[in-house]
Amino acid sequence: MSRYSIFSLARNAFAQHRNWQRAWRDPEPKAAYDVVIVGGGGHGLATAYYLAKNHGVSNVAVLEKGWIGGGNTGRNTTIIRSNYLRDESAALYELSRRLFETLSQELNFNIMFSPRGVLMLAQTEHEARGYQRTLHATRLNDAPTSWVDRKRVKELCPIVNDDRNARYPILGGLWQPRGGTARHDAVAWGYARAASELGVDIIQNCPVEGIDIEHGRVVGVRTGKGAIRCKKLGVVVAGHSTRLADMAGFRLPIESVALQAYVSEPIKPVMDIVIMANTVHGYMSQSDKGELVIGGGADSYLNYSQRGSWSAIEETTRALVETFPIISRLKMLRQWGGIVDMTGDRSPIIGKTPVGGVFVNCGWGTGGFKATPGSGHCFAATLSKGEPDDVAAPFSLERFSEGRMIDESAAAAVAH
Amino acid sequence: MLMIQCPCCGATAEEADFHCGGEAHIVRLAGDNDADADLGAYLFERANPKGLCFERWRHQYGCGKWFHLARDSRTMEIFGVYDIKAPAPPAEIVAEARRRIAARGLPEHSNN
Ligand SMILES: Cc1cc2nc3c(=O)[nH]c(=O)nc-3n(C[C@H](O)[C@H](O)[C@H](O)COP(=O)(O)OP(=O)(O)OC[C@H]3O[C@@H](n4cnc5c(N)ncnc54)[C@H](O)[C@@H]3O)c2cc1C
Ligand SMILES: [Zn+2]
């Protein structure tokens, strides 16, 4: 496969762009693989890439029922940060954020990582104290973050409403200068292209409909494109995780709900950082095209329809108009939803399951885009060894019966 | 947006007036000497069905009472509401749900 570079761009420009190769192969599935990964979102594709790259396991297929990146990977608001409270989370999310720093070079694909800085506003005394605590935790965990006061918040983002008489006045904020955003589709495509080059088969339009188990061990899957045998199975299907677990005969501590986002009409640059206002449930950044990218809290009940409720949009809009008064007359262009996989402690599940050879990587809920590289990295290690690596180990399924929660739900009400 | 009729006070309102309390008919554990695995399952594991589901809801900004609701998590269609004390979904609500799901050409539950 040819490398992308300034020279290949020039060469192809002279040929009227008629000679670009396809970015990844489009093979028919083989009869058997060493590892089958269900779900061609960012996490599944990253897992396949690191399996081939770091562990020499390239007899791998990624089976995606629709098109790659068409799930939550292509629907999220792309916030990347690592200032989580718990040590286990900080290790995982900071590993991921660091991988993002050089991911474009690593994959030879511009994933447009933009470390523009993420600011989490503190709008109640309680929240300010909570963030101070997180700040100290991030210092110990080497995920550089600082506390900024109200004046600095206004400097960083002049469009915020700093009125002291606001219902929720701005008291300061938690600032991670190397947090930011990346192009979500490019993350999926970049991993797909690099994995395909290393021998991984990426098979789209291939829903997994059943899982074959013999003597307590997985032996294969039944799909829309026929039966495929495998030695190990990695299930990376976000909102559909309990559906796949059902096929394999076990249960997961996961509930699937809708999370929505929307974008405004494009306007001139008004903000060059990401702002999250978690007390009032809204966050916003501006895309390169000039659209304001807006999201908020998840809908509150079971939903597989990829459409959310109007009331959730109203709540988010109310919060953001209060925080950024200049957006009050903007028109919104598009709105969409994704089905997110929520766990009780708002932390993911990475590791073994009750069925031999079946591993899960799920429960990322509303905040897993930022974890894509780190999740793939540690899940690949887990799949190749058959045992969780150090980063993945705390996120085992057993923690729910051992009472060993990694509680991020109390740490950030909106955990993107 | 769901439109829900509260069986306790009879009012019909948008979902914003209600609060979803999650999966219904989860059987309580005995309470002493429960195995860790049973406790973990009871507290956190959910059926999370794609299709017919039964939930507890509360008329939060109305009469404040709890009730049960039968719904399809694919289409958001509501099939009926019933008493919070019912230990299992009433036969007539299940029958009505099955009839209306079949009329849409859907299976009762799906995985994809
Ligand atoms: C509106 C919204 C905003 C968000 N904002 C942020 C944010 O700002 N920052 C952040 O870090 N995270 C955010 N998230 C969360 C983030 O998008 C997800 O946690 C992450 O993308 C999950 O990636 P994934 O690869 O695990 O899942 P997905 O990308 O959903 O991939 C799972 C794939 O599995 C496939 N699949 C399902 N069932 C089957 C089957 N039976 N057979 C074959 N394939 C199957 C699906 O088609 C899908 O493509 C947001 C999510 C949403 C919905
Ligand atoms: Zn009522």
XYZ file of C-alpha atoms and ligand atoms in Angstrom:
582
model
C 0.000 0.000 0.000
C 1.420 3.389 -0.924
C 2.285 5.845 1.826
C 0.518 9.167 2.056
C 2.938 12.095 1.810
C 3.371 15.458 0.166
C 4.952 13.606 -2.775
C 2.089 11.146 -3.216
C -0.304 14.082 -3.042
C 1.601 15.924 -5.775
C 1.922 12.793 -7.913
C -1.781 12.105 -7.677
C -2.700 15.728 -8.276
C -0.852 15.581 -11.613
C -2.835 12.447 -12.466
C -6.135 14.236 -11.686
C -6.525 12.082 -8.537
C -7.558 9.057 -10.593
C -4.950 6.656 -9.242
C -5.494 6.651 -5.477
C -5.601 3.116 -4.129
C -8.459 2.106 -1.869
C -7.507 2.705 1.757
C -8.172 -0.828 2.981
C -8.811 -4.181 1.319
C -12.386 -5.446 1.005
C -11.991 -9.240 1.259
C -14.520 -12.020 1.590
C -14.247 -13.668 5.022
C -11.950 -16.708 5.342
C -13.256 -19.906 6.938
C -11.252 -19.386 10.129
C -9.204 -16.814 12.023
C -7.071 -16.805 15.157
C -9.008 -13.815 16.476
C -12.381 -12.466 15.384
C -13.351 -9.007 16.561
C -17.032 -8.107 16.459
C -17.630 -4.399 15.916
C -15.790 -2.105 13.511
C -15.872 1.004 15.651
C -12.684 2.775 16.672
C -12.085 0.393 19.576
C -12.461 -2.781 17.495
C -10.251 -1.450 14.698
C -7.594 -0.162 17.116
C -7.574 -3.570 18.806
C -6.993 -5.293 15.454
C -4.201 -2.871 14.571
C -2.306 -3.351 17.860
C -2.816 -7.132 17.708
C -0.988 -7.181 14.393
C 1.505 -4.440 15.177
C 2.498 -5.156 18.782
C 1.771 -8.860 19.115
C 2.332 -10.303 15.643
C -1.229 -11.683 15.522
C -2.455 -10.780 12.052
C -4.771 -13.662 11.206
C -7.570 -11.425 12.453
C -10.967 -10.348 11.121
C -13.028 -7.343 12.180
C -16.712 -8.003 11.501
C -18.907 -4.918 11.257
C -22.634 -5.159 10.692
C -22.866 -1.763 8.980
C -19.988 0.404 7.862
C -16.870 0.984 9.972
C -17.141 3.973 12.271
C -20.922 4.129 11.738
C -21.683 3.537 15.430
C -20.722 5.830 18.272
C -17.277 6.371 16.781
C -18.778 8.465 13.985
C -21.393 10.081 16.206
C -19.430 11.526 19.093
C -18.288 15.058 19.844
C -14.613 13.983 19.918
C -13.547 15.412 23.268
C -10.199 14.028 24.419
C -8.948 14.476 27.982
C -7.336 12.342 30.655
C -7.971 14.224 33.900
C -10.024 11.482 35.517
C -10.136 11.071 39.278
C -9.261 7.415 39.846
C -5.735 6.069 39.397
C -6.936 3.208 37.196
C -8.813 5.599 34.889
C -5.969 8.112 34.726
C -3.561 5.340 33.649
C -5.877 4.216 30.876
C -7.015 7.611 29.582
C -3.558 9.208 29.789
C -2.018 6.264 27.896
C -4.662 6.932 25.290
C -4.126 10.695 25.161
C -0.379 10.173 24.724
C -0.961 7.744 21.861
C -3.175 10.398 20.231
C -0.247 12.853 20.228
C 1.635 10.818 17.589
C -1.190 8.787 16.071
C -1.205 10.579 12.697
C 2.476 9.740 12.207
C 2.068 6.202 13.504
C -0.840 5.415 11.181
C 0.334 7.601 8.272
C -3.174 9.050 8.280
C -4.089 12.552 9.394
C -6.428 12.039 12.331
C -6.377 15.798 12.990
C -5.523 15.593 16.676
C -6.007 19.116 17.947
C -4.718 19.562 21.511
C -6.496 22.887 21.874
C -7.182 22.455 25.580
C -10.237 21.280 27.512
C -11.738 23.455 30.231
C -14.236 22.046 32.713
C -16.137 24.896 34.353
C -16.755 24.891 38.079
C -20.141 26.486 38.680
C -20.888 25.523 42.272
C -18.707 25.458 45.390
C -19.178 21.736 45.495
C -17.943 21.324 41.939
C -14.957 23.616 42.573
C -13.907 21.474 45.532
C -14.432 18.306 43.502
C -12.165 19.613 40.744
C -9.492 20.624 43.256
C -9.484 17.034 44.384
C -9.237 15.801 40.791
C -6.415 18.280 40.232
C -4.324 16.741 42.995
C -5.103 13.264 41.695
C -3.999 14.194 38.181
C -0.706 15.581 39.544
C 0.016 12.252 41.197
C -0.972 10.466 38.008
C 1.135 12.588 35.686
C -1.778 13.831 33.582
C -0.925 17.545 33.663
C -3.904 19.694 34.607
C -4.230 23.044 36.348
C -6.821 25.117 38.159
C -7.724 28.440 36.547
C -9.665 31.266 38.184
C -12.668 33.120 36.829
C -10.568 35.839 35.181
C -8.433 33.296 33.343
C -11.566 31.431 32.229
C -12.774 34.628 30.571
C -9.383 35.082 28.884
C -9.338 31.521 27.606
C -12.873 31.800 26.291
C -14.218 35.359 25.987
C -17.732 34.222 25.015
C -18.506 32.639 28.385
C -20.926 34.478 30.612
C -18.920 35.464 33.706
C -21.773 37.347 35.398
C -21.453 36.788 39.135
C -25.233 36.859 39.473
C -25.832 34.019 37.057
C -27.850 31.092 38.400
C -24.623 29.056 38.261
C -21.778 31.627 38.326
C -18.356 30.610 37.031
C -15.983 30.101 39.952
C -13.031 28.778 37.968
C -12.203 25.661 36.037
C -10.108 22.562 35.589
C -7.864 23.114 32.572
C -6.086 20.397 30.638
C -4.043 22.229 27.979
C -3.086 19.048 26.062
C -6.646 17.777 25.864
C -8.648 18.578 22.749
C -10.334 16.902 19.809
C -9.575 14.659 16.810
C -11.432 13.760 13.628
C -13.525 10.746 14.646
C -13.980 9.127 11.212
C -10.280 9.518 10.514
C -9.448 7.577 13.670
C -11.557 4.656 12.414
C -10.270 4.912 8.844
C -6.646 5.346 9.901
C -6.697 2.258 12.119
C -8.565 0.303 9.417
C -6.042 1.190 6.731
C -3.028 0.438 8.924
C -4.538 -2.835 10.211
C -5.499 -3.940 6.709
C -1.948 -3.339 5.543
C -0.700 -5.645 8.316
C -2.998 -8.424 7.104
C -6.203 -7.869 9.104
C -9.427 -8.530 7.149
C -12.018 -5.794 7.607
C -15.419 -7.110 6.655
C -18.309 -4.673 6.496
C -22.034 -5.450 6.150
C -21.408 -8.591 8.172
C -23.650 -8.836 11.252
C -22.787 -11.476 13.828
C -26.018 -13.394 14.511
C -24.873 -16.197 16.766
C -21.891 -17.454 18.739
C -20.928 -21.137 18.667
C -19.646 -22.558 21.920
C -18.344 -26.078 22.551
C -17.417 -27.334 26.027
C -17.543 -23.813 27.432
C -15.239 -22.370 24.754
C -15.958 -20.284 21.701
C -15.344 -22.053 18.382
C -16.849 -19.592 15.944
C -19.555 -17.127 14.980
C -22.511 -17.249 12.620
C -22.793 -14.173 10.451
C -24.744 -12.694 7.565
C -21.835 -13.901 5.397
C -21.780 -17.465 6.754
C -20.073 -19.265 9.615
C -16.563 -18.204 10.616
C -14.437 -20.235 13.022
C -12.146 -18.566 15.539
C -9.910 -19.372 18.500
C -10.652 -16.147 20.335
C -13.479 -13.664 20.087
C -13.289 -9.981 21.043
C -16.694 -8.338 21.470
C -16.449 -4.561 20.955
C -19.997 -3.487 20.101
C -20.815 -0.615 22.506
C -24.626 -0.331 22.899
C -25.142 -3.873 21.584
C -22.824 -5.540 24.124
C -25.647 -7.202 26.071
C -27.061 -8.504 22.768
C -23.789 -10.270 21.941
C -23.484 -11.494 25.545
C -26.987 -12.934 25.117
C -25.789 -14.919 22.078
C -22.918 -16.300 24.169
C -25.154 -17.015 27.177
C -23.953 -14.587 29.838
C -25.154 -11.245 31.233
C -23.443 -7.874 31.540
C -23.948 -4.975 33.953
C -24.838 -2.631 31.104
C -27.803 -0.499 30.116
C -28.121 1.001 26.630
C -29.390 4.563 26.346
C -29.369 7.297 23.713
C -26.877 10.147 23.800
C -27.417 13.036 21.411
C -25.350 15.790 19.860
C -26.002 18.599 17.407
C -24.191 21.274 15.410
C -25.043 24.859 14.588
C -24.744 26.685 11.311
C -21.099 27.638 10.655
C -19.983 30.969 12.075
C -16.682 32.839 12.339
C -14.244 31.585 14.990
C -15.598 32.356 18.471
C -13.868 29.779 20.657
C -10.630 27.851 20.231
C -10.893 25.483 23.198
C -13.360 22.842 24.365
C -15.636 23.851 27.237
C -17.589 21.494 29.438
C -20.177 22.786 31.895
C -21.035 19.675 33.847
C -23.273 21.187 36.526
C -25.714 22.454 33.910
C -25.090 19.481 31.539
C -23.712 20.928 28.338
C -20.473 21.172 26.439
C -19.330 22.898 23.287
C -16.435 23.314 20.881
C -16.079 24.822 17.416
C -15.234 22.663 14.418
C -12.796 23.658 11.687
C -15.807 24.367 9.483
C -17.098 26.879 12.032
C -20.012 24.839 13.385
C -20.509 24.814 17.124
C -20.487 21.176 18.198
C -22.840 20.694 21.138
C -23.666 17.865 23.463
C -25.117 17.237 26.894
C -26.379 14.539 29.205
C -27.677 11.155 28.098
C -31.360 10.300 27.817
C -32.606 8.459 30.842
C -34.091 5.183 29.612
C -33.379 2.058 27.544
C -33.290 2.892 23.855
C -31.882 1.138 20.776
C -33.339 3.535 18.201
C -30.322 5.880 17.752
C -32.785 8.731 18.292
C -33.171 10.639 21.509
C -35.752 12.863 23.155
C -36.505 16.479 22.516
C -36.462 17.147 26.254
C -32.751 16.221 26.439
C -31.970 18.691 23.658
C -33.988 21.398 25.404
C -32.101 20.819 28.642
C -28.710 21.051 26.932
C -29.685 24.143 24.978
C -31.016 25.871 28.083
C -27.724 25.199 29.858
C -25.563 26.444 27.022
C -27.545 29.591 26.250
C -27.063 30.556 29.891
C -23.333 29.787 29.692
C -22.729 31.284 26.217
C -25.402 33.985 25.642
C -24.168 34.710 22.088
C -25.499 31.388 20.802
C -29.106 32.219 21.627
C -30.004 33.134 18.037
C -27.986 30.496 16.207
C -29.778 28.015 13.983
C -29.022 24.364 14.518
C -28.193 22.354 11.387
C -28.200 18.702 12.335
C -28.916 16.516 15.326
C -28.243 12.820 15.871
C -27.966 10.150 18.532
C -25.917 7.092 19.381
C -26.631 4.161 21.678
C -24.177 4.221 24.561
C -23.372 1.356 26.930
C -23.618 2.559 30.531
C -22.125 0.708 33.499
C -22.970 1.324 37.144
C -19.665 3.041 37.936
C -19.334 4.758 34.536
C -16.080 2.924 33.855
C -15.495 0.438 31.027
C -15.259 -3.349 31.185
C -12.167 -4.860 29.545
C -11.284 -8.522 29.914
C -12.487 -12.084 30.211
C -16.052 -13.369 30.346
C -17.593 -16.566 31.733
C -17.175 -18.170 28.264
C -13.692 -19.434 27.372
C -12.034 -17.475 24.586
C -14.648 -14.702 24.649
C -13.365 -11.294 25.740
C -15.285 -8.024 26.051
C -14.354 -4.402 25.657
C -17.419 -2.327 26.421
C -19.136 -0.018 28.879
C -17.435 3.109 27.537
C -20.757 4.877 27.781
C -20.661 8.564 26.962
C -16.885 8.949 27.007
C -14.976 6.311 25.072
C -13.783 8.144 21.975
C -10.856 9.632 23.881
C -9.909 6.120 24.971
C -9.809 4.580 21.494
C -6.004 4.141 21.165
C -5.465 3.111 24.800
C -8.401 0.732 24.764
C -7.166 -0.958 21.579
C -3.661 -1.091 23.016
C -4.575 -2.864 26.239
C -7.330 -5.036 24.742
C -4.930 -6.330 22.081
C -2.474 -7.289 24.823
C -5.308 -8.976 26.726
C -6.489 -10.926 23.671
C -3.031 -12.080 22.645
C -2.004 -13.251 26.128
C -5.417 -14.495 27.155
C -4.954 -12.533 30.398
C -5.548 -8.827 31.044
C -2.476 -6.589 30.978
C -1.720 -4.165 33.833
C -3.793 -1.309 32.410
C -6.812 -3.499 31.663
C -6.738 -5.632 34.807
C -8.669 -3.278 37.156
C -11.496 -3.029 34.598
C -12.480 -6.682 34.867
C -16.091 -7.820 34.830
C -15.627 -9.333 38.307
C -15.339 -5.921 39.918
C -19.135 -5.708 40.024
C -19.429 -8.732 42.288
C -16.274 -7.913 44.236
C -17.602 -4.424 45.004
C -14.388 -2.946 43.608
C -15.937 -0.064 41.646
C -13.879 2.450 39.685
C -16.310 5.203 40.434
C -16.147 7.987 37.865
C -19.858 8.741 38.015
C -19.537 10.845 41.124
C -16.361 12.457 39.775
C -17.965 13.956 36.665
C -21.695 14.010 36.112
C -21.167 14.255 32.364
C -18.206 12.039 31.618
C -17.099 12.796 28.067
C -40.390 12.009 23.173
C -42.679 9.612 25.021
C -46.232 10.591 25.911
C -47.144 8.737 29.068
C -50.464 8.326 30.831
C -50.057 7.914 34.556
C -52.310 5.083 35.804
C -52.322 6.574 39.309
C -53.748 10.053 38.631
C -54.842 9.661 35.004
C -52.852 12.649 33.694
C -51.160 12.374 30.286
C -47.892 14.236 29.930
C -44.539 14.330 28.156
C -41.745 12.126 29.480
C -40.040 15.136 31.082
C -42.679 14.963 33.832
C -41.678 11.375 34.586
C -38.586 9.578 35.810
C -37.555 6.143 34.550
C -36.594 3.766 37.342
C -35.189 1.077 35.044
C -35.919 -2.614 34.564
C -39.011 -3.942 36.332
C -39.744 -7.193 38.164
C -36.210 -7.754 39.461
C -36.611 -10.228 42.299
C -35.055 -9.154 45.588
C -32.421 -11.343 47.224
C -33.020 -12.961 50.593
C -30.853 -10.296 52.195
C -28.489 -12.287 54.367
C -25.609 -14.522 53.287
C -26.072 -13.659 49.628
C -23.144 -14.828 47.509
C -21.039 -11.991 46.058
C -21.858 -13.069 42.520
C -25.599 -13.018 43.247
C -25.359 -9.590 44.820
C -23.341 -8.222 41.882
C -25.874 -9.648 39.451
C -28.836 -8.328 41.427
C -27.401 -4.822 41.691
C -25.900 -4.364 38.235
C -26.747 -6.990 35.611
C -29.683 -6.135 33.400
C -31.598 -7.914 30.641
C -31.349 -4.719 28.555
C -33.690 -6.158 25.872
C -33.911 -4.845 22.336
C -37.654 -5.054 21.856
C -40.383 -5.652 24.421
C -39.364 -4.327 27.842
C -41.012 -3.699 31.204
C -39.940 -0.756 33.346
C -40.726 1.138 36.508
C -41.592 4.804 36.069
C -42.464 7.549 38.529
C -44.756 10.506 37.897
C -42.067 12.783 39.298
C -43.579 16.212 38.569
C -47.154 15.046 39.036
C -48.751 12.807 41.613
C -45.331 11.399 42.604
C -46.423 7.766 42.409
C -44.623 4.775 40.875
C -46.132 2.495 38.226
C -45.115 -0.072 35.592
C -44.885 0.498 31.857
C -44.540 -1.871 28.850
C -42.654 -0.514 25.852
C -40.604 -1.428 22.768
C -37.000 -0.206 23.043
C -36.637 -0.209 19.230
C -39.720 1.761 18.226
C -40.469 3.592 21.532
C -44.097 2.423 21.254
C -45.835 2.196 24.638
C -48.153 -0.803 25.049
C -49.660 -0.066 28.426
C -49.187 0.883 32.066
C -50.027 -1.173 35.149
C -49.923 -1.293 38.933
C -46.534 -0.986 40.641
C -47.474 -3.882 42.934
C -47.869 -6.373 40.057
C -45.168 -9.039 40.465
C -45.197 -9.781 36.712
C -46.639 -8.111 33.606
C -50.424 -8.740 33.314
C -51.398 -11.229 30.584
C -53.558 -8.711 28.698
C -50.701 -6.209 28.409
C -48.307 -8.893 27.170
C -50.897 -10.043 24.615
C -51.512 -6.475 23.415
C -47.762 -5.847 23.123
C -47.219 -9.056 21.137
C -50.088 -8.214 18.804
C -48.779 -4.720 18.080
C -45.150 -5.839 17.672
C -46.223 -8.570 15.240
C -48.319 -6.026 13.313
C -45.082 -4.117 12.633
C -43.465 -7.305 11.337
C -40.904 -7.367 14.143
C -39.833 -10.252 16.391
C -40.521 -9.799 20.113
C -36.787 -9.285 20.720
C -33.898 -8.795 18.344
C -30.139 -8.858 18.680
C -29.208 -6.754 15.671
C -23.549 11.859 20.854
C -22.319 11.249 21.453
C -21.305 12.073 21.916
C -20.142 11.534 22.465
N -19.133 12.377 22.824
C -17.950 11.871 23.244
C -16.842 12.738 23.485
O -16.922 13.969 23.303
N -15.673 12.194 23.919
C -15.535 10.849 24.121
O -14.453 10.421 24.536
N -16.570 9.992 23.869
C -17.769 10.465 23.428
N -18.814 9.615 23.151
C -18.664 8.163 23.414
C -17.896 7.466 22.277
O -18.477 7.793 21.039
C -17.928 5.958 22.441
O -17.614 5.566 23.764
C -16.920 5.275 21.512
O -16.947 5.835 20.229
C -17.215 3.803 21.436
O -16.454 3.211 20.416
P -16.684 1.700 20.063
O -15.735 1.369 18.972
O -16.607 0.903 21.314
O -18.219 1.633 19.604
P -18.931 1.943 18.204
O -18.230 2.982 17.432
O -20.369 2.151 18.495
O -18.716 0.591 17.424
C -19.435 -0.592 17.698
C -19.744 -1.231 16.366
O -20.286 -2.528 16.574
C -21.164 -2.801 15.515
N -22.034 -3.919 15.881
C -23.024 -3.956 16.810
N -23.608 -5.169 16.836
C -22.971 -5.926 15.899
C -23.122 -7.269 15.450
N -24.056 -8.088 15.959
N -22.293 -7.724 14.462
C -21.350 -6.909 13.916
N -21.169 -5.622 14.313
C -21.967 -5.136 15.289
C -21.903 -1.487 15.339
O -22.489 -1.393 14.055
C -20.783 -0.463 15.569
O -20.199 0.015 14.372
C -20.008 10.115 22.605
C -21.033 9.288 22.152
C -22.174 9.829 21.565
C -23.250 8.911 21.067
Zn -49.670 10.558 38.266
